[in-house]
Amino acid sequence: MYWVSVFTEAGIFAILALGLDVIWGWGGDFDLAFYGYLALGSYLTFVLTIGRPTPPVQYILGWHLPVLAAIVVAMVVVVGLAAVIGAIALRNLRDIYFAVTTLGAVSALYLIVENYTPLFDGYNGVYGLINPGQSALNLTYNGYRIVFLVIVLALLFLAYLLVQRLSRSPFGRMLRAVREDERAAAAYGRKVFWAKYRAYLFGAALAGLTGGLFAIFISAFNPSAWTPQELLVIYAAILVGGRGNPRGVILGVFVVYIGFIELTRFLPSPASRPDFGPAMRQILIGLMIILMLRFRPEGLFRERPGLDRAPRSARRRLSGSIGALATASAGSTDATPTSAPAATAAPPAPPAPAGSAADEGGPG
């Protein structure tokens, strides 16, 4: 069951990476508040499903909603928060100023959650969402974890199809045009702010979904699970797989989480330095980012925005129309004289027949 848990976690974070890639890979906005949306989605999923707290535990709401309804409500609230942050940060801020603004927003949210205990029980966090639906499905613990892995992979596949379709759509191409040159895109009538704003809200919605899945996966959440290193790993996965390419993003997440996060857990740690393994893991991730930026900055898969694909019959009709138009144009070109005379001379008069003058002038 160890590898089932590994692949489940990688699948959850692959959905998160797809959302971040829409914001950063397509729109070019380096968002440092993104992991905060996952955290808020996890907190809300807990307090909407686990019921009222028992003292000394404190948290808001304490409802008993079905887990699916709780995830939907959490996504709506996360998108609402992202709408406020995005409206402020995306209006006139770009590059490092945008990143610093989002960092300030997520830092403020972190401090509020950690220090205001009645919100989500402070540093202790919330817990108690243990395998929802297991008894209804009559599954064992191992069977439930396998079913949950299948559900996560199915949601990942649906998210991939949606993101891939958006990538090939006019919206995806417009967003990339805005990323490359905002002034040129605005000169052609593109609404730069609204393009980035919609991408930001879409990415936040995927982060809220990821937060709900993560709450089910780990059954507890507190500020210790909400660290800057987590977001660094997601950015590293996008760089490795290929920024702007949904397939590459998913592959990058699995490579990073399985090849660098899990396999490095088996590194030996001296008894006097138990933190050697986790520290070496962070060093390897940083080294991987440096090497990818140096030798293959486009990642394992290049960005391929693509084009909308017309049906085959429509393409055949379009090809036939173009061929007929080209044939008609060539025929009209051949029938047209290359040059016209400036003036047309009058034809000469025919010569008079012999004996006509004598007949006219002779005696009758």
mmCIF file of C-alpha atoms in Angstrom:
data_model
loop_
_atom_site.group_PDB
_atom_site.id
_atom_site.type_symbol
_atom_site.label_atom_id
_atom_site.label_comp_id
_atom_site.label_asym_id
_atom_site.label_seq_id
_atom_site.Cartn_x
_atom_site.Cartn_y
_atom_site.Cartn_z
ATOM 1 C CA MET A 1 0.000 0.000 0.000
ATOM 2 C CA TYR A 2 2.999 2.277 0.202
ATOM 3 C CA TRP A 3 3.151 2.831 -3.545
ATOM 4 C CA VAL A 4 -0.623 3.273 -3.701
ATOM 5 C CA SER A 5 -0.213 6.200 -1.309
ATOM 6 C CA VAL A 6 2.711 7.565 -3.331
ATOM 7 C CA PHE A 7 0.804 7.524 -6.603
ATOM 8 C CA THR A 8 -2.286 8.970 -4.925
ATOM 9 C CA GLU A 9 -0.308 11.915 -3.583
ATOM 10 C CA ALA A 10 1.386 12.436 -6.942
ATOM 11 C CA GLY A 11 -1.990 12.382 -8.714
ATOM 12 C CA ILE A 12 -3.424 14.966 -6.314
ATOM 13 C CA PHE A 13 -0.501 17.308 -6.776
ATOM 14 C CA ALA A 14 -0.586 16.785 -10.537
ATOM 15 C CA ILE A 15 -4.058 18.385 -10.537
ATOM 16 C CA LEU A 16 -2.624 21.252 -8.490
ATOM 17 C CA ALA A 17 0.271 21.640 -10.933
ATOM 18 C CA LEU A 18 -2.116 21.832 -13.893
ATOM 19 C CA GLY A 19 -3.849 24.770 -12.227
ATOM 20 C CA LEU A 20 -0.572 26.514 -11.448
ATOM 21 C CA ASP A 21 0.646 25.955 -15.001
ATOM 22 C CA VAL A 22 -2.379 27.820 -16.357
ATOM 23 C CA ILE A 23 -1.432 30.831 -14.213
ATOM 24 C CA TRP A 24 2.336 30.718 -14.630
ATOM 25 C CA GLY A 25 2.958 28.594 -17.713
ATOM 26 C CA TRP A 26 0.319 30.246 -19.895
ATOM 27 C CA GLY A 27 -0.164 33.646 -18.271
ATOM 28 C CA GLY A 28 3.389 34.234 -17.049
ATOM 29 C CA ASP A 29 2.334 35.244 -13.506
ATOM 30 C CA PHE A 30 4.626 33.861 -10.793
ATOM 31 C CA ASP A 31 2.051 33.218 -8.066
ATOM 32 C CA LEU A 32 3.337 32.589 -4.538
ATOM 33 C CA ALA A 33 -0.122 32.424 -2.948
ATOM 34 C CA PHE A 34 -1.170 29.325 -4.835
ATOM 35 C CA TYR A 35 -0.483 26.748 -2.131
ATOM 36 C CA GLY A 36 -2.581 28.839 0.232
ATOM 37 C CA TYR A 37 -5.607 28.037 -1.929
ATOM 38 C CA LEU A 38 -4.965 24.331 -1.424
ATOM 39 C CA ALA A 39 -4.667 24.894 2.339
ATOM 40 C CA LEU A 40 -7.919 26.850 2.480
ATOM 41 C CA GLY A 41 -9.676 24.167 0.448
ATOM 42 C CA SER A 42 -8.448 21.499 2.878
ATOM 43 C CA TYR A 43 -9.493 23.438 5.980
ATOM 44 C CA LEU A 44 -12.955 24.126 4.604
ATOM 45 C CA THR A 45 -13.474 20.509 3.575
ATOM 46 C CA PHE A 46 -12.779 19.473 7.158
ATOM 47 C CA VAL A 47 -14.989 22.001 8.942
ATOM 48 C CA LEU A 48 -17.855 21.359 6.522
ATOM 49 C CA THR A 49 -17.896 17.588 7.106
ATOM 50 C CA ILE A 50 -16.578 16.573 10.557
ATOM 51 C CA GLY A 51 -19.305 18.165 12.694
ATOM 52 C CA ARG A 52 -19.154 20.419 15.725
ATOM 53 C CA PRO A 53 -15.916 20.629 17.723
ATOM 54 C CA THR A 54 -15.577 19.219 21.199
ATOM 55 C CA PRO A 55 -13.721 21.452 23.721
ATOM 56 C CA PRO A 56 -10.930 22.413 23.861
ATOM 57 C CA VAL A 57 -10.895 22.107 20.027
ATOM 58 C CA GLN A 58 -12.205 25.195 18.234
ATOM 59 C CA TYR A 59 -13.084 25.849 14.607
ATOM 60 C CA ILE A 60 -15.804 27.552 12.608
ATOM 61 C CA LEU A 61 -18.940 26.026 11.045
ATOM 62 C CA GLY A 62 -18.779 22.379 12.153
ATOM 63 C CA TRP A 63 -21.308 21.101 9.630
ATOM 64 C CA HIS A 64 -22.108 17.576 8.478
ATOM 65 C CA LEU A 65 -22.239 18.041 4.716
ATOM 66 C CA PRO A 66 -21.524 15.183 2.324
ATOM 67 C CA VAL A 67 -17.906 15.270 1.296
ATOM 68 C CA LEU A 68 -18.672 15.982 -2.370
ATOM 69 C CA ALA A 69 -20.842 18.978 -1.435
ATOM 70 C CA ALA A 70 -18.145 20.169 0.964
ATOM 71 C CA ILE A 71 -15.506 20.089 -1.761
ATOM 72 C CA VAL A 72 -17.757 22.096 -4.091
ATOM 73 C CA VAL A 73 -18.397 24.721 -1.381
ATOM 74 C CA ALA A 74 -14.657 24.841 -0.619
ATOM 75 C CA MET A 75 -13.893 25.452 -4.304
ATOM 76 C CA VAL A 76 -16.402 28.319 -4.417
ATOM 77 C CA VAL A 77 -14.885 29.981 -1.332
ATOM 78 C CA VAL A 78 -11.341 29.527 -2.654
ATOM 79 C CA VAL A 79 -12.302 31.096 -5.985
ATOM 80 C CA GLY A 80 -13.882 33.981 -4.072
ATOM 81 C CA LEU A 81 -10.650 34.637 -2.183
ATOM 82 C CA ALA A 82 -8.644 34.333 -5.399
ATOM 83 C CA ALA A 83 -11.002 36.832 -7.025
ATOM 84 C CA VAL A 84 -10.111 39.420 -4.376
ATOM 85 C CA ILE A 85 -6.353 38.760 -4.506
ATOM 86 C CA GLY A 86 -6.320 38.573 -8.294
ATOM 87 C CA ALA A 87 -8.307 41.792 -8.688
ATOM 88 C CA ILE A 88 -5.683 43.600 -6.616
ATOM 89 C CA ALA A 89 -2.527 41.911 -7.867
ATOM 90 C CA LEU A 90 -3.339 41.532 -11.564
ATOM 91 C CA ARG A 91 -4.682 45.005 -12.186
ATOM 92 C CA ASN A 92 -1.381 46.879 -12.463
ATOM 93 C CA LEU A 93 1.305 44.606 -11.010
ATOM 94 C CA ARG A 94 3.611 42.363 -13.009
ATOM 95 C CA ASP A 95 6.721 40.220 -12.532
ATOM 96 C CA ILE A 96 8.364 40.572 -9.124
ATOM 97 C CA TYR A 97 5.739 43.029 -7.888
ATOM 98 C CA PHE A 98 2.983 40.512 -8.546
ATOM 99 C CA ALA A 99 4.982 37.763 -6.804
ATOM 100 C CA VAL A 100 5.652 39.930 -3.734
ATOM 101 C CA THR A 101 1.976 40.908 -3.501
ATOM 102 C CA THR A 102 0.791 37.301 -3.618
ATOM 103 C CA LEU A 103 3.477 36.333 -1.094
ATOM 104 C CA GLY A 104 2.206 39.017 1.255
ATOM 105 C CA ALA A 105 -1.373 37.772 0.826
ATOM 106 C CA VAL A 106 -0.526 34.149 1.602
ATOM 107 C CA SER A 107 1.690 35.167 4.531
ATOM 108 C CA ALA A 108 -1.160 37.173 6.034
ATOM 109 C CA LEU A 109 -3.512 34.225 5.564
ATOM 110 C CA TYR A 110 -0.990 31.872 7.187
ATOM 111 C CA LEU A 111 -0.562 34.109 10.239
ATOM 112 C CA ILE A 112 -4.311 34.521 10.681
ATOM 113 C CA VAL A 113 -4.916 30.774 10.515
ATOM 114 C CA GLU A 114 -2.041 30.008 12.867
ATOM 115 C CA ASN A 115 -2.760 32.631 15.524
ATOM 116 C CA TYR A 116 -6.542 33.008 15.499
ATOM 117 C CA THR A 117 -7.509 29.768 17.202
ATOM 118 C CA PRO A 118 -11.333 29.962 16.767
ATOM 119 C CA LEU A 119 -10.877 29.844 12.989
ATOM 120 C CA PHE A 120 -9.226 26.447 12.414
ATOM 121 C CA ASP A 121 -7.891 25.590 15.901
ATOM 122 C CA GLY A 122 -4.651 27.462 15.398
ATOM 123 C CA TYR A 123 -1.438 25.481 15.121
ATOM 124 C CA ASN A 124 -3.143 22.225 16.119
ATOM 125 C CA GLY A 125 -5.234 22.247 12.969
ATOM 126 C CA VAL A 126 -8.270 20.109 12.195
ATOM 127 C CA TYR A 127 -8.678 16.367 11.843
ATOM 128 C CA GLY A 128 -11.278 13.619 11.780
ATOM 129 C CA LEU A 129 -12.102 13.132 8.084
ATOM 130 C CA ILE A 130 -11.227 9.437 8.003
ATOM 131 C CA ASN A 131 -12.076 7.544 4.807
ATOM 132 C CA PRO A 132 -15.476 9.105 4.075
ATOM 133 C CA GLY A 133 -17.802 6.626 2.387
ATOM 134 C CA GLN A 134 -15.838 3.528 3.369
ATOM 135 C CA SER A 135 -18.695 1.962 5.346
ATOM 136 C CA ALA A 136 -21.261 2.827 2.665
ATOM 137 C CA LEU A 137 -19.141 1.097 0.036
ATOM 138 C CA ASN A 138 -18.364 -1.804 2.414
ATOM 139 C CA LEU A 139 -14.635 -1.629 1.713
ATOM 140 C CA THR A 140 -11.610 -2.573 3.737
ATOM 141 C CA TYR A 141 -8.958 0.015 4.452
ATOM 142 C CA ASN A 142 -6.724 -1.217 1.638
ATOM 143 C CA GLY A 143 -9.654 -1.494 -0.746
ATOM 144 C CA TYR A 144 -10.729 2.051 0.061
ATOM 145 C CA ARG A 145 -7.258 3.397 -0.650
ATOM 146 C CA ILE A 146 -7.180 1.648 -4.034
ATOM 147 C CA VAL A 147 -10.622 3.012 -4.928
ATOM 148 C CA PHE A 148 -9.538 6.491 -3.873
ATOM 149 C CA LEU A 149 -6.452 6.199 -6.097
ATOM 150 C CA VAL A 150 -8.702 5.299 -9.043
ATOM 151 C CA ILE A 151 -10.922 8.311 -8.308
ATOM 152 C CA VAL A 152 -7.909 10.636 -8.112
ATOM 153 C CA LEU A 153 -6.509 9.343 -11.406
ATOM 154 C CA ALA A 154 -9.925 9.716 -13.060
ATOM 155 C CA LEU A 155 -10.185 13.328 -11.851
ATOM 156 C CA LEU A 156 -6.646 13.942 -13.047
ATOM 157 C CA PHE A 157 -7.556 12.614 -16.482
ATOM 158 C CA LEU A 158 -10.639 14.849 -16.656
ATOM 159 C CA ALA A 159 -8.611 17.847 -15.546
ATOM 160 C CA TYR A 160 -6.016 17.036 -18.199
ATOM 161 C CA LEU A 161 -8.651 16.846 -20.934
ATOM 162 C CA LEU A 162 -10.122 20.181 -19.852
ATOM 163 C CA VAL A 163 -6.743 21.922 -19.639
ATOM 164 C CA GLN A 164 -5.593 20.409 -22.933
ATOM 165 C CA ARG A 165 -8.743 21.644 -24.643
ATOM 166 C CA LEU A 166 -8.278 25.118 -23.175
ATOM 167 C CA SER A 167 -4.650 25.084 -24.293
ATOM 168 C CA ARG A 168 -5.674 24.535 -27.916
ATOM 169 C CA SER A 169 -8.590 26.960 -27.761
ATOM 170 C CA PRO A 170 -8.553 30.642 -28.762
ATOM 171 C CA PHE A 171 -8.482 31.507 -25.044
ATOM 172 C CA GLY A 172 -5.255 29.551 -24.524
ATOM 173 C CA ARG A 173 -3.603 31.154 -27.529
ATOM 174 C CA MET A 174 -4.775 34.601 -26.436
ATOM 175 C CA LEU A 175 -3.347 34.037 -22.961
ATOM 176 C CA ARG A 176 0.011 33.062 -24.417
ATOM 177 C CA ALA A 177 -0.045 36.121 -26.673
ATOM 178 C CA VAL A 178 -0.636 38.265 -23.600
ATOM 179 C CA ARG A 179 2.253 36.524 -21.863
ATOM 180 C CA GLU A 180 4.648 37.196 -24.727
ATOM 181 C CA ASP A 181 3.752 40.875 -25.265
ATOM 182 C CA GLU A 182 0.951 42.542 -23.327
ATOM 183 C CA ARG A 183 1.144 45.811 -25.254
ATOM 184 C CA ALA A 184 0.911 44.108 -28.617
ATOM 185 C CA ALA A 185 -2.027 41.998 -27.431
ATOM 186 C CA ALA A 186 -3.782 45.104 -26.094
ATOM 187 C CA ALA A 187 -3.150 46.896 -29.391
ATOM 188 C CA TYR A 188 -5.027 44.092 -31.160
ATOM 189 C CA GLY A 189 -8.013 44.549 -28.863
ATOM 190 C CA ARG A 190 -7.276 41.856 -26.286
ATOM 191 C CA LYS A 191 -8.387 42.588 -22.728
ATOM 192 C CA VAL A 192 -5.205 41.787 -20.856
ATOM 193 C CA PHE A 193 -6.562 42.012 -17.317
ATOM 194 C CA TRP A 194 -9.632 39.865 -17.966
ATOM 195 C CA ALA A 195 -7.599 37.214 -19.762
ATOM 196 C CA LYS A 196 -5.211 36.878 -16.828
ATOM 197 C CA TYR A 197 -8.029 37.161 -14.300
ATOM 198 C CA ARG A 198 -10.012 34.278 -15.786
ATOM 199 C CA ALA A 199 -6.899 32.107 -15.892
ATOM 200 C CA TYR A 200 -6.182 32.970 -12.256
ATOM 201 C CA LEU A 201 -9.668 31.981 -11.118
ATOM 202 C CA PHE A 202 -9.545 28.741 -13.105
ATOM 203 C CA GLY A 203 -6.241 27.785 -11.492
ATOM 204 C CA ALA A 204 -7.620 28.621 -8.038
ATOM 205 C CA ALA A 205 -10.619 26.350 -8.671
ATOM 206 C CA LEU A 206 -8.282 23.423 -9.380
ATOM 207 C CA ALA A 207 -6.350 24.289 -6.205
ATOM 208 C CA GLY A 208 -9.581 24.174 -4.190
ATOM 209 C CA LEU A 209 -10.400 20.765 -5.662
ATOM 210 C CA THR A 210 -6.911 19.583 -4.785
ATOM 211 C CA GLY A 211 -7.366 20.815 -1.217
ATOM 212 C CA GLY A 212 -10.495 18.715 -0.799
ATOM 213 C CA LEU A 213 -8.795 15.604 -2.151
ATOM 214 C CA PHE A 214 -5.760 16.229 0.025
ATOM 215 C CA ALA A 215 -7.971 16.492 3.125
ATOM 216 C CA ILE A 216 -9.420 13.049 2.384
ATOM 217 C CA PHE A 217 -5.954 11.664 1.712
ATOM 218 C CA ILE A 218 -4.189 12.781 4.912
ATOM 219 C CA SER A 219 -7.227 12.972 7.278
ATOM 220 C CA ALA A 220 -5.720 15.988 9.123
ATOM 221 C CA PHE A 221 -4.305 19.397 8.271
ATOM 222 C CA ASN A 222 -2.389 22.042 10.213
ATOM 223 C CA PRO A 223 0.075 24.854 9.387
ATOM 224 C CA SER A 224 3.037 22.458 9.481
ATOM 225 C CA ALA A 225 1.767 20.947 6.205
ATOM 226 C CA TRP A 226 1.703 24.408 4.660
ATOM 227 C CA THR A 227 5.295 25.386 3.940
ATOM 228 C CA PRO A 228 7.022 27.269 1.107
ATOM 229 C CA GLN A 229 8.911 24.117 0.152
ATOM 230 C CA GLU A 230 5.685 22.516 -1.039
ATOM 231 C CA LEU A 231 5.129 25.244 -3.619
ATOM 232 C CA LEU A 232 8.797 25.042 -4.637
ATOM 233 C CA VAL A 233 8.323 21.348 -5.429
ATOM 234 C CA ILE A 234 5.324 22.144 -7.662
ATOM 235 C CA TYR A 235 7.291 24.773 -9.574
ATOM 236 C CA ALA A 236 10.179 22.318 -9.918
ATOM 237 C CA ALA A 237 7.804 19.696 -11.351
ATOM 238 C CA ILE A 238 6.485 22.161 -13.932
ATOM 239 C CA LEU A 239 10.035 23.117 -14.949
ATOM 240 C CA VAL A 240 11.078 19.493 -15.306
ATOM 241 C CA GLY A 241 8.030 18.380 -17.271
ATOM 242 C CA GLY A 242 7.678 21.424 -19.503
ATOM 243 C CA ARG A 243 6.095 24.756 -18.748
ATOM 244 C CA GLY A 244 2.890 25.257 -20.720
ATOM 245 C CA ASN A 245 2.535 21.592 -21.736
ATOM 246 C CA PRO A 246 -0.131 19.675 -19.736
ATOM 247 C CA ARG A 247 1.416 16.278 -20.503
ATOM 248 C CA GLY A 248 4.811 17.489 -19.426
ATOM 249 C CA VAL A 249 3.421 18.972 -16.219
ATOM 250 C CA ILE A 250 1.858 15.662 -15.189
ATOM 251 C CA LEU A 251 5.016 13.749 -16.057
ATOM 252 C CA GLY A 252 7.127 16.263 -14.159
ATOM 253 C CA VAL A 253 5.040 15.831 -11.010
ATOM 254 C CA PHE A 254 5.418 12.059 -11.056
ATOM 255 C CA VAL A 255 9.145 12.327 -11.765
ATOM 256 C CA VAL A 256 9.734 14.769 -8.930
ATOM 257 C CA TYR A 257 7.503 13.108 -6.345
ATOM 258 C CA ILE A 258 8.603 9.563 -7.065
ATOM 259 C CA GLY A 259 12.185 10.120 -8.186
ATOM 260 C CA PHE A 260 13.207 12.889 -5.800
ATOM 261 C CA ILE A 261 10.752 12.968 -2.902
ATOM 262 C CA GLU A 262 10.091 9.304 -2.193
ATOM 263 C CA LEU A 263 13.290 7.614 -3.311
ATOM 264 C CA THR A 264 15.398 10.048 -1.288
ATOM 265 C CA ARG A 265 13.600 8.901 1.849
ATOM 266 C CA PHE A 266 15.814 5.822 1.718
ATOM 267 C CA LEU A 267 18.994 7.889 2.023
ATOM 268 C CA PRO A 268 20.879 6.907 5.174
ATOM 269 C CA SER A 269 20.897 9.507 7.939
ATOM 270 C CA PRO A 270 23.514 9.541 10.698
ATOM 271 C CA ALA A 271 22.159 9.071 14.188
ATOM 272 C CA SER A 272 23.509 12.477 15.167
ATOM 273 C CA ARG A 273 21.879 14.179 12.165
ATOM 274 C CA PRO A 274 18.385 12.815 11.608
ATOM 275 C CA ASP A 275 17.555 15.775 9.384
ATOM 276 C CA PHE A 276 20.219 14.797 6.828
ATOM 277 C CA GLY A 277 17.743 12.997 4.544
ATOM 278 C CA PRO A 278 15.157 15.808 4.302
ATOM 279 C CA ALA A 279 17.917 18.380 3.830
ATOM 280 C CA MET A 280 19.538 16.327 1.058
ATOM 281 C CA ARG A 281 16.126 16.045 -0.614
ATOM 282 C CA GLN A 282 15.797 19.826 -0.798
ATOM 283 C CA ILE A 283 19.363 20.115 -2.094
ATOM 284 C CA LEU A 284 18.666 17.627 -4.879
ATOM 285 C CA ILE A 285 15.477 19.437 -5.887
ATOM 286 C CA GLY A 286 17.332 22.754 -6.057
ATOM 287 C CA LEU A 287 20.140 21.164 -8.061
ATOM 288 C CA MET A 288 17.591 19.647 -10.447
ATOM 289 C CA ILE A 289 16.036 23.084 -11.055
ATOM 290 C CA ILE A 290 19.453 24.590 -11.800
ATOM 291 C CA LEU A 291 20.394 21.813 -14.225
ATOM 292 C CA MET A 292 17.064 21.971 -16.060
ATOM 293 C CA LEU A 293 17.310 25.737 -16.458
ATOM 294 C CA ARG A 294 20.871 25.408 -17.714
ATOM 295 C CA PHE A 295 20.622 22.487 -20.145
ATOM 296 C CA ARG A 296 16.921 22.141 -21.019
ATOM 297 C CA PRO A 297 14.908 25.192 -19.998
ATOM 298 C CA GLU A 298 11.898 24.079 -22.054
ATOM 299 C CA GLY A 299 11.559 20.885 -19.949
ATOM 300 C CA LEU A 300 11.042 17.308 -21.068
ATOM 301 C CA PHE A 301 8.127 18.332 -23.310
ATOM 302 C CA ARG A 302 8.146 21.566 -25.261
ATOM 303 C CA GLU A 303 5.212 23.904 -25.156
ATOM 304 C CA ARG A 304 2.816 23.128 -28.016
ATOM 305 C CA PRO A 305 -0.243 25.380 -27.946
ATOM 306 C CA GLY A 306 -1.796 23.693 -31.000
ATOM 307 C CA LEU A 307 -4.728 24.817 -33.108
ATOM 308 C CA ASP A 308 -8.410 24.096 -33.132
ATOM 309 C CA ARG A 309 -9.034 20.990 -35.178
ATOM 310 C CA ALA A 310 -11.898 21.170 -37.671
ATOM 311 C CA PRO A 311 -13.818 17.985 -38.589
ATOM 312 C CA ARG A 312 -12.428 15.999 -41.511
ATOM 313 C CA SER A 313 -15.449 16.738 -43.712
ATOM 314 C CA ALA A 314 -15.101 20.461 -43.054
ATOM 315 C CA ARG A 315 -11.414 20.312 -43.919
ATOM 316 C CA ARG A 316 -12.242 18.427 -47.149
ATOM 317 C CA ARG A 317 -14.832 21.032 -48.163
ATOM 318 C CA LEU A 318 -12.419 23.818 -47.318
ATOM 319 C CA SER A 319 -9.659 22.193 -49.399
ATOM 320 C CA GLY A 320 -12.049 21.742 -52.350
ATOM 321 C CA SER A 321 -13.147 25.374 -52.161
ATOM 322 C CA ILE A 322 -9.570 26.581 -52.070
ATOM 323 C CA GLY A 323 -8.671 24.362 -55.066
ATOM 324 C CA ALA A 324 -11.648 25.604 -57.099
ATOM 325 C CA LEU A 325 -10.791 29.191 -56.252
ATOM 326 C CA ALA A 326 -7.173 28.676 -57.324
ATOM 327 C CA THR A 327 -8.256 27.057 -60.633
ATOM 328 C CA ALA A 328 -10.671 29.874 -61.421
ATOM 329 C CA SER A 329 -8.021 32.447 -60.601
ATOM 330 C CA ALA A 330 -5.509 30.730 -62.892
ATOM 331 C CA GLY A 331 -8.045 30.544 -65.750
ATOM 332 C CA SER A 332 -8.944 34.210 -65.502
ATOM 333 C CA THR A 333 -5.275 35.098 -65.513
ATOM 334 C CA ASP A 334 -4.671 33.172 -68.773
ATOM 335 C CA ALA A 335 -7.669 34.768 -70.526
ATOM 336 C CA THR A 336 -6.594 38.307 -69.696
ATOM 337 C CA PRO A 337 -4.179 39.920 -72.279
ATOM 338 C CA THR A 338 -0.869 40.913 -70.904
ATOM 339 C CA SER A 339 -1.083 44.442 -72.349
ATOM 340 C CA ALA A 340 -3.707 46.470 -74.173
ATOM 341 C CA PRO A 341 -2.894 48.939 -76.983
ATOM 342 C CA ALA A 342 -3.126 52.564 -76.041
ATOM 343 C CA ALA A 343 -5.424 53.428 -79.014
ATOM 344 C CA THR A 344 -7.152 51.385 -81.749
ATOM 345 C CA ALA A 345 -6.547 52.594 -85.321
ATOM 346 C CA ALA A 346 -9.467 52.709 -87.780
ATOM 347 C CA PRO A 347 -9.321 49.933 -90.425
ATOM 348 C CA PRO A 348 -8.301 51.151 -93.948
ATOM 349 C CA ALA A 349 -11.060 51.670 -96.561
ATOM 350 C CA PRO A 350 -11.391 48.833 -99.081
ATOM 351 C CA PRO A 351 -10.129 49.635 -102.631
ATOM 352 C CA ALA A 352 -12.728 50.631 -105.246
ATOM 353 C CA PRO A 353 -13.568 47.962 -107.830
ATOM 354 C CA ALA A 354 -12.214 48.410 -111.374
ATOM 355 C CA GLY A 355 -14.355 50.486 -113.772
ATOM 356 C CA SER A 356 -16.472 51.992 -111.108
ATOM 357 C CA ALA A 357 -15.195 55.551 -111.723
ATOM 358 C CA ALA A 358 -15.804 55.334 -115.548
ATOM 359 C CA ASP A 359 -19.251 54.023 -115.019
ATOM 360 C CA GLU A 360 -20.072 56.936 -112.699
ATOM 361 C CA GLY A 361 -18.513 59.710 -114.913
ATOM 362 C CA GLY A 362 -19.342 58.429 -118.542
ATOM 363 C CA PRO A 363 -22.199 59.580 -120.841
ATOM 364 C CA GLY A 364 -25.443 57.843 -120.394
#
